Short mmCIF file of C-alpha atoms in Angstrom, two decimals:
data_model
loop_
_atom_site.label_atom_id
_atom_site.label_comp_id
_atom_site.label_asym_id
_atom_site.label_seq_id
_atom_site.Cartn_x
_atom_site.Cartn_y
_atom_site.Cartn_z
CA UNK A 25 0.00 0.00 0.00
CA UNK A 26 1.38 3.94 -0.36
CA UNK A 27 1.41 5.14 2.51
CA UNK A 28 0.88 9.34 2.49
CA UNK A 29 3.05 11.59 5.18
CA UNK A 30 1.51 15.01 5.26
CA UNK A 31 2.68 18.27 7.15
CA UNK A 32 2.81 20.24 9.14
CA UNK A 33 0.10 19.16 11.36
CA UNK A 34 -0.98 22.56 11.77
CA UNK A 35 -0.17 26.00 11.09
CA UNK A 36 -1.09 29.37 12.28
CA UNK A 37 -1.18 31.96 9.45
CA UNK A 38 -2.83 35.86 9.13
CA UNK A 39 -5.32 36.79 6.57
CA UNK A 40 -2.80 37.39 3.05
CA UNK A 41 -0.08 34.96 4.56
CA UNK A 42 1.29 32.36 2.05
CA UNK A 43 0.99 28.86 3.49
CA UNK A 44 2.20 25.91 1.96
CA UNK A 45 1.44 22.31 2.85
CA UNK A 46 3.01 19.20 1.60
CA UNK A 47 2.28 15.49 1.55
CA UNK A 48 5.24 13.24 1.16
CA UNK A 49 3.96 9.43 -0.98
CA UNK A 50 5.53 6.02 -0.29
CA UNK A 51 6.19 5.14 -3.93
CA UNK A 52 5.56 6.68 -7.11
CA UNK A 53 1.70 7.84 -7.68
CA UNK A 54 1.32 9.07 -11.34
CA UNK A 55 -1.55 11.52 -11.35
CA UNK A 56 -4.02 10.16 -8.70
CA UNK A 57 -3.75 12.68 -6.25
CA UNK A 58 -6.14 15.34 -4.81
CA UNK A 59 -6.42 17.70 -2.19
CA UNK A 60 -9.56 18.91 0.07
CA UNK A 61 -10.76 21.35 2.44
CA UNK A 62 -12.77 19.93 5.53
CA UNK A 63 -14.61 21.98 7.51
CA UNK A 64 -16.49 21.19 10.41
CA UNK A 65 -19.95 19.80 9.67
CA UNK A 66 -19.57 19.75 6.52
CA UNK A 67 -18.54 17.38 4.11
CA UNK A 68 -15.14 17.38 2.16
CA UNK A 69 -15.02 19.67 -0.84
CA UNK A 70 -12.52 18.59 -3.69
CA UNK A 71 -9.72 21.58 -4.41
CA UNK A 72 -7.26 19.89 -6.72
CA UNK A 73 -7.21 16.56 -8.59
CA UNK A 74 -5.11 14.97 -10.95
CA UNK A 75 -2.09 16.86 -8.49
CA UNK A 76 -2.43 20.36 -10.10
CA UNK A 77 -5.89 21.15 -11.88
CA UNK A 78 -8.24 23.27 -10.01
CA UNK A 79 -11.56 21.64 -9.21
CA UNK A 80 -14.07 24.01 -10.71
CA UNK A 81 -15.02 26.98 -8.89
CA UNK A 82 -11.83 26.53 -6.68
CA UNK A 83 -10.55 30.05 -6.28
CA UNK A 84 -7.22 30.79 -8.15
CA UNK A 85 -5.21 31.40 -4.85
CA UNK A 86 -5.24 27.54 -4.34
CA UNK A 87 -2.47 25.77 -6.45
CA UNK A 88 -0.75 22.43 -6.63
CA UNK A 89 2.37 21.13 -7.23
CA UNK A 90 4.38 18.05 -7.42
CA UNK A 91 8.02 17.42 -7.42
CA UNK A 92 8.83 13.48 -7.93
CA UNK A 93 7.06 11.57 -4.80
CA UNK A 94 6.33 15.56 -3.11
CA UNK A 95 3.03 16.92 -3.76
CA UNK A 96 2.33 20.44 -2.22
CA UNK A 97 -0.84 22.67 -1.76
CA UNK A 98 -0.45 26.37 -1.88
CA UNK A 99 -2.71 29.12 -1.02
CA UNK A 100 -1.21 32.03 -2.27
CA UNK A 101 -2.93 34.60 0.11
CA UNK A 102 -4.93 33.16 2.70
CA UNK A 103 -8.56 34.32 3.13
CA UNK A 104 -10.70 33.94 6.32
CA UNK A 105 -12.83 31.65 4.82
CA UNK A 106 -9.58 29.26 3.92
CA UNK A 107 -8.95 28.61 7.60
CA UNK A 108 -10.02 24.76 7.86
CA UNK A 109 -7.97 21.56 7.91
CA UNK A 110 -6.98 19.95 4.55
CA UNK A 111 -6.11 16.42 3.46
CA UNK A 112 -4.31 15.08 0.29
CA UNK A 113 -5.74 11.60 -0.66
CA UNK A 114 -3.94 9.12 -3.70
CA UNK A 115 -5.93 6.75 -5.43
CA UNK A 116 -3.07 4.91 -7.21
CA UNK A 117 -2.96 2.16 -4.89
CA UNK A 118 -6.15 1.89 -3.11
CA UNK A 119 -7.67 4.84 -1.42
CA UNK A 120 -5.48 6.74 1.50
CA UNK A 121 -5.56 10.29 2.77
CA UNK A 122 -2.78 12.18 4.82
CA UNK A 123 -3.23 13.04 8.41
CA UNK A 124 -4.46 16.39 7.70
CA UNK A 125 -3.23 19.98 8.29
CA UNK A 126 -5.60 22.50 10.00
CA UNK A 127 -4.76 26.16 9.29
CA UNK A 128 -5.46 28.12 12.23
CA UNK A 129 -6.21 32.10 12.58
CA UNK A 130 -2.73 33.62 14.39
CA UNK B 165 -28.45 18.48 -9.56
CA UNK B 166 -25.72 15.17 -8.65
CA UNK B 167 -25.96 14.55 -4.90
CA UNK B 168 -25.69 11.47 -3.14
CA UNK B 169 -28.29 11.95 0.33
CA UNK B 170 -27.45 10.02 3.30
CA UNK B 171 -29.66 8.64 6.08
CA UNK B 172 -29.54 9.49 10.28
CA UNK B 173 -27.83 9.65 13.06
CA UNK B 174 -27.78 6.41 14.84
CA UNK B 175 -26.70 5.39 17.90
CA UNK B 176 -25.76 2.04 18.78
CA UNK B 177 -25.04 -0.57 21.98
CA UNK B 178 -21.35 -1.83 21.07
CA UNK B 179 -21.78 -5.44 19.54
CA UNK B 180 -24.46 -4.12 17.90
CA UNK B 181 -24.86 -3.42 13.69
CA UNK B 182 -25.30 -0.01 11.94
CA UNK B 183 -26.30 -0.08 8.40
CA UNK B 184 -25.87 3.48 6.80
CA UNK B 185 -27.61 4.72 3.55
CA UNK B 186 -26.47 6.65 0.64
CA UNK B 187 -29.05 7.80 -1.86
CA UNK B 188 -27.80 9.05 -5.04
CA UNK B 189 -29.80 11.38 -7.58
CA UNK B 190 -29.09 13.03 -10.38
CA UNK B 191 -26.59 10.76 -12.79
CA UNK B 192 -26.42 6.71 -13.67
CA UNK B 193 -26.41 5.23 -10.35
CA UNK B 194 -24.92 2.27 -11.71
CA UNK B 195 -21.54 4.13 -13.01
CA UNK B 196 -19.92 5.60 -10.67
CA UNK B 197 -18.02 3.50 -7.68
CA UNK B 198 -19.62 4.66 -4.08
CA UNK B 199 -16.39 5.27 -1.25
CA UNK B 200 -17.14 4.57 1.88
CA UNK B 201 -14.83 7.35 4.31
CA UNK B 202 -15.25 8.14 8.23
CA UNK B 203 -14.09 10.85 10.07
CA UNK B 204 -13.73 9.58 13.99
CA UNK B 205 -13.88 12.89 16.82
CA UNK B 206 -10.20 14.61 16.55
CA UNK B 207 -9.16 12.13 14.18
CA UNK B 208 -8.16 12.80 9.82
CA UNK B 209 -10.06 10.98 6.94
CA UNK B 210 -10.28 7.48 6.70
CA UNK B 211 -11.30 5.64 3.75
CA UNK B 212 -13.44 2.08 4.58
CA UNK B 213 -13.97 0.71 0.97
CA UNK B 214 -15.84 1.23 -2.44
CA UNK B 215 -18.65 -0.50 -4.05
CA UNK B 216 -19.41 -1.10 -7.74
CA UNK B 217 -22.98 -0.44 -8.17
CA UNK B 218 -23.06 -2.43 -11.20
CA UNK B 219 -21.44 -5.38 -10.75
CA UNK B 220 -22.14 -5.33 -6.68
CA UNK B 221 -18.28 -5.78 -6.17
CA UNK B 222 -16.67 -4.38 -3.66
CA UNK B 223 -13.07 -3.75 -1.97
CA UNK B 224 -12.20 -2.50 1.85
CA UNK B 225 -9.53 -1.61 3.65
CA UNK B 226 -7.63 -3.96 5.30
CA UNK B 227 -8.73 -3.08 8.56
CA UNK B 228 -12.36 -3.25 7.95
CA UNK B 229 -12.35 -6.38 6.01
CA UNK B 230 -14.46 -8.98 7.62
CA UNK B 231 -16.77 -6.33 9.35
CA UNK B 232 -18.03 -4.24 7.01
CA UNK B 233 -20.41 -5.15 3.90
CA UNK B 234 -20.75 -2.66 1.02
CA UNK B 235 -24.07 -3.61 -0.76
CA UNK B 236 -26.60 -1.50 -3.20
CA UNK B 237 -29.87 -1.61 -4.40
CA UNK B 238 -29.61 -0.48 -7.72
CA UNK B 239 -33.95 -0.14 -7.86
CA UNK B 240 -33.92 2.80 -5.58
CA UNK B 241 -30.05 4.28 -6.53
CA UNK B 242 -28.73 3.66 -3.07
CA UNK B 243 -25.70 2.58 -1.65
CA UNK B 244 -25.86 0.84 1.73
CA UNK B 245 -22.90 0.52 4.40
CA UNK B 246 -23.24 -2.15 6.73
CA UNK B 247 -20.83 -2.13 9.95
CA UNK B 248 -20.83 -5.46 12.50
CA UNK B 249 -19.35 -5.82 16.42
CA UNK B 250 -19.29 -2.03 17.13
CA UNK B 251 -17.15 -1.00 19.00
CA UNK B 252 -16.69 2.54 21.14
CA UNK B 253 -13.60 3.84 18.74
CA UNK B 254 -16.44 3.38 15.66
CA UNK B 255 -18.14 6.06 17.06
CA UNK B 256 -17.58 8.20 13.86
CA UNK B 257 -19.58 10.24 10.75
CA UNK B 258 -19.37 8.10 7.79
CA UNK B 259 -19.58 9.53 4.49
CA UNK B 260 -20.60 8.03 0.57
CA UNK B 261 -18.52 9.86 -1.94
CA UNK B 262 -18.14 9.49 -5.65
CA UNK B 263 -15.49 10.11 -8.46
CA UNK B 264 -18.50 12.25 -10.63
CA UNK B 265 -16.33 13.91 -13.16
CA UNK B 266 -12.97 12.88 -11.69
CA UNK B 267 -13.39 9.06 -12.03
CA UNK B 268 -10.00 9.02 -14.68
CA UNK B 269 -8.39 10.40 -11.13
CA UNK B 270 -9.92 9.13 -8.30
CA UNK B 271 -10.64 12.01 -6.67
CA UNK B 272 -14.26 12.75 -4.90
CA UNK B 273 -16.25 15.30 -6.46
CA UNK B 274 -19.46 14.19 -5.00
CA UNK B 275 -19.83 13.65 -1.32
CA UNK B 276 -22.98 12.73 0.97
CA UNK B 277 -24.14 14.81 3.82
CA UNK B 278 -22.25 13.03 6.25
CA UNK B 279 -24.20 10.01 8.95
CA UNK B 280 -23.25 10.26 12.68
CA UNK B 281 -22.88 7.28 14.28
CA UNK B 282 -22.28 7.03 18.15
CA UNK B 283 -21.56 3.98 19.46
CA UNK B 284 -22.31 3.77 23.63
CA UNK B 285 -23.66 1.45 26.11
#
């Protein structure tokens, strides 16, 4: 199974701060990887799939990258709606998600 | 609109069963795989299993095999999660979730409302 390491565990960011998160794979995914935003009581919204396309009607200020097994979320300037905890998830091998980060209002 | 509906909140004696509901409206029921993912308090995302709604086949994680049954009932477009020998730590909301537009990726576009499930004596 791949195994996903994601961090940090949380982070504690201002309104227009640049915060990055990053999820580290096992072994090699290809292009089944996603990120989401959870907030509570609600149910997981899809930000990113296919590691760097923008699920529709994603604002622009989210991005995603990947460098070999490194996948990272972005959010270019962080908005007070954006503070919530977010998971990457790969599909390549089963279904797993990371341990989640929450952003948190500093 | 595509939306998968879920039922209740249940609570449950541990040994006891749950069996959770997913309706789905909107698109072909039968092609699109339902995930099974629960969320326990203070605890990340953790996916269960998926079903095939039109073969019936499913797949779980390895720590739910043997205790959970994925079934569907492809009449009334629902998905149906069946969980055995509760125990306290399953005390969790479950959620249905489908690869809509995404299913080339595997990543969730559609996601049910969420079921909680408490699990006390």
């Amino acid at each position: 199974d791949i195994q996903l390491t994601q961090s940090p565990s949380s982070v504690s960011a201002s309104v227009g701060d640049r915060v990055t998160i990053t999820c580290r794979a096992s072994h090699g995914i290809g292009a089944w990887f996603a990120w989401y935003q959870h907030k509570p009581g609600t149910a997981p919204k899809l930000l990113v799939y296919a590691t760097s396309s923008l699920q529709s009607g994603v604002p622009s200020r989210f991005s995603g990258s990947r460098s070999g097994t490194d996948f990272t979320l972005t959010i270019s300037s962080l908005q007070p709606e954006d503070f919530a905890t977010y998971y990457c998830q790969q599909a390549s091998s089963w279904v797993a998600f990371g341990q989640g980060t929450k952003v948190e209002i500093k | 609109q595509v939306q998968l509906v879920q039922s209740g909140a249940e609570l449950k004696k541990p040994g006891a069963s749950v069996r959770v509901s997913c309706e789905a409206s909107g698109y072909s029921f039968s092609d699109y795989f339902i995930h099974w993912v629960r969320q326990a308090p203070g605890q990340g995302l953790e996916w269960m299993g998926w079903l095939n709604p039109k073969s019936g086949a499913t797949n779980f994680e390895q720590n739910f095999r043997g205790r959970v049954t994925l079934t569907r009932d492809t009449s009334v477009n629902t998905a149906y999660m069946e969980l055995n020998t509760l125990r306290s730590d399953d005390t969790a909301v479950y959620y249905c979730a489908s690869s809509y537009d995404y299913s080339d990726y595997g990543a969730f576009d559609v996601w049910g409302q969420g079921t909680q499930v408490t699990v006390s004596s």
